[in-house]
Every structure is written in C-alpha cells, then in structure tokens.
Coordinates of C-alpha atoms in Angstrom, one line a residue:
M1209 CA 91.2 110.6 85.8
T1210 CA 89.4 107.9 83.9
W1211 CA 91.0 105.3 86.2
L1212 CA 88.9 106.6 89.1
P1213 CA 85.2 106.1 89.4
P1214 CA 83.3 109.3 88.4
A1215 CA 82.0 109.8 91.9
V1216 CA 85.6 109.6 93.4
A1217 CA 87.6 111.6 90.9
P1218 CA 86.2 115.0 91.9
I1219 CA 87.0 114.2 95.6
V1220 CA 90.6 113.3 94.8
L1221 CA 91.0 116.4 92.6
L1222 CA 89.4 118.7 95.2
L1223 CA 91.7 117.3 97.9
I1224 CA 94.8 118.0 95.7
S1225 CA 93.5 121.5 94.7
N1226 CA 92.8 122.4 98.4
V1227 CA 96.3 121.5 99.4
F1228 CA 97.7 123.9 96.9
M1229 CA 95.1 126.6 97.7
T1230 CA 95.8 126.3 101.4
F1231 CA 99.5 126.9 100.8
A1232 CA 98.7 129.7 98.4
W1233 CA 96.5 131.5 100.9
Y1234 CA 98.3 130.7 104.2
G1235 CA 101.8 129.3 103.5
H1236 CA 103.3 132.8 103.4
L1237 CA 102.4 133.3 107.0
K1238 CA 105.7 131.6 107.9
F1239 CA 107.6 134.1 105.6
T1240 CA 106.7 137.5 107.1
D1241 CA 110.1 138.8 106.3
R1242 CA 109.4 138.7 102.6
P1243 CA 107.9 141.7 100.8
L1244 CA 104.1 141.5 100.3
W1245 CA 104.4 141.8 96.5
M1246 CA 106.7 138.7 96.5
V1247 CA 104.3 136.5 98.5
V1248 CA 101.3 137.7 96.4
L1249 CA 103.1 136.6 93.2
A1250 CA 104.2 133.3 94.7
S1251 CA 100.6 132.7 96.0
W1252 CA 99.2 133.5 92.6
G1253 CA 101.5 131.0 91.0
I1254 CA 100.5 128.3 93.5
A1255 CA 96.8 129.2 93.0
F1256 CA 97.2 128.6 89.2
V1257 CA 98.2 125.0 90.0
E1258 CA 95.2 124.8 92.3
Y1259 CA 92.9 125.8 89.5
C1260 CA 94.3 123.1 87.2
F1261 CA 92.9 120.6 89.7
A1262 CA 89.7 122.5 90.8
V1263 CA 88.3 123.2 87.4
P1264 CA 88.4 119.6 86.2
A1265 CA 87.1 118.4 89.5
N1266 CA 84.0 120.6 89.1
R1267 CA 83.6 120.0 85.4
W1268 CA 83.8 116.2 85.8
G1269 CA 82.1 116.2 89.2
H1270 CA 79.1 117.9 87.8
T1271 CA 78.3 114.8 85.8
V1272 CA 77.7 113.0 89.1
Y1273 CA 77.0 115.8 91.7
S1274 CA 74.9 118.9 91.7
A1275 CA 76.7 122.3 91.9
A1276 CA 75.5 122.6 95.5
E1277 CA 76.9 119.2 96.4
L1278 CA 80.3 120.0 94.7
K1279 CA 80.5 123.3 96.6
T1280 CA 79.6 121.6 99.9
M1281 CA 82.2 118.9 99.3
Q1282 CA 84.8 121.6 98.5
E1283 CA 84.1 123.4 101.8
V1284 CA 84.3 120.3 103.9
I1285 CA 87.5 119.3 102.2
T1286 CA 88.9 122.8 102.6
L1287 CA 88.2 122.8 106.3
S1288 CA 89.8 119.4 106.7
V1289 CA 92.9 120.3 104.8
F1290 CA 93.2 123.6 106.6
A1291 CA 92.8 121.9 110.0
L1292 CA 95.7 119.6 109.2
F1293 CA 97.7 122.5 107.7
S1294 CA 97.3 124.7 110.7
V1295 CA 98.4 122.1 113.1
L1296 CA 101.2 120.5 111.0
Y1297 CA 102.6 123.5 109.1
L1298 CA 101.7 126.5 111.2
G1299 CA 101.9 124.8 114.6
E1300 CA 98.6 126.0 115.8
R1301 CA 96.2 124.2 118.0
I1302 CA 92.7 123.0 117.2
T1303 CA 90.4 124.1 120.0
L1304 CA 87.0 122.9 121.1
N1305 CA 85.2 125.9 119.4
H1306 CA 86.9 124.9 116.1
I1307 CA 85.7 121.3 116.5
V1308 CA 82.1 122.5 117.3
G1309 CA 82.1 124.8 114.3
F1310 CA 83.4 122.2 112.0
A1311 CA 80.8 119.7 113.3
L1312 CA 78.1 122.2 112.6
I1313 CA 79.4 122.7 109.0
C1314 CA 79.5 118.9 108.5
S1315 CA 76.0 118.6 109.7
G1316 CA 74.9 121.2 107.1
A1317 CA 76.8 119.1 104.5
F1318 CA 74.8 116.1 105.6
F1319 CA 71.5 117.8 104.7
V1320 CA 72.9 119.0 101.3
F1321 CA 73.7 115.4 100.4
R1322 CA 70.7 113.8 102.0
G1323 CA 68.4 115.2 99.4
P1324 CA 65.0 116.9 99.8
L1325 CA 63.4 116.7 103.2
P1326 CA 59.8 115.4 103.2
S1327 CA 57.2 118.2 103.2

C-alpha cells in the first residue's frame, strides 16, 4: 500500500481485515440451520482472507506505531465494525450500556496514544 501514507495504511488494512473477521466470527449467526462443521470451515476460509490484511497491517504499521498502539487501534476498529455489523447485518440494537462501554474503551485508547503521563 505504498500509495497510502505509512500512518494511514495500517488503519485501512485493519478496517478491511476486521470486516472479514466480523463476518468470519458472527456472520454464521444468520445461518443456524447449517451444520456447525460447515460454518466452522466457512469461517476459517473467511478468516484466512482477514489474515492476509491483518498481518501486513501490523508488519507495516509497526514501522510507525508501537505494538500497543497497533493492538489498541485494532480493538477500537473491531468494536466500530462490530457495532455497524450488529445493527446492519444482525438487526440488533445498540443500547446505552454498549455506548458507555465503548466510550470507556475509547478513553483507554486515548491514553495509549497520548504517550507517557508526567510523573
């Protein structure tokens, strides 16, 4: 992804990988009539595609971000993608407790990216 700035490429790749991973982990919930072995294999295949985006995101991202920053970024992206997925694909509602929990996780991410606090 040399056409994207080094700080942006991992974000884009993590977004793409999280869309695939969310479908791998939760997409089968709409197909409860399928045998478990079948959805496990389908999910595994989708997860392979996810890894094809996540591994380069972390490899290239580590030239710009620390491992802790990459993991934090991935978690915030995961929650964002999952929130949209659960509403748009699964038809579930986001409740106030979800919003509060997400806000607390985002505030934790703020401190990871802020850098060391003064002693």
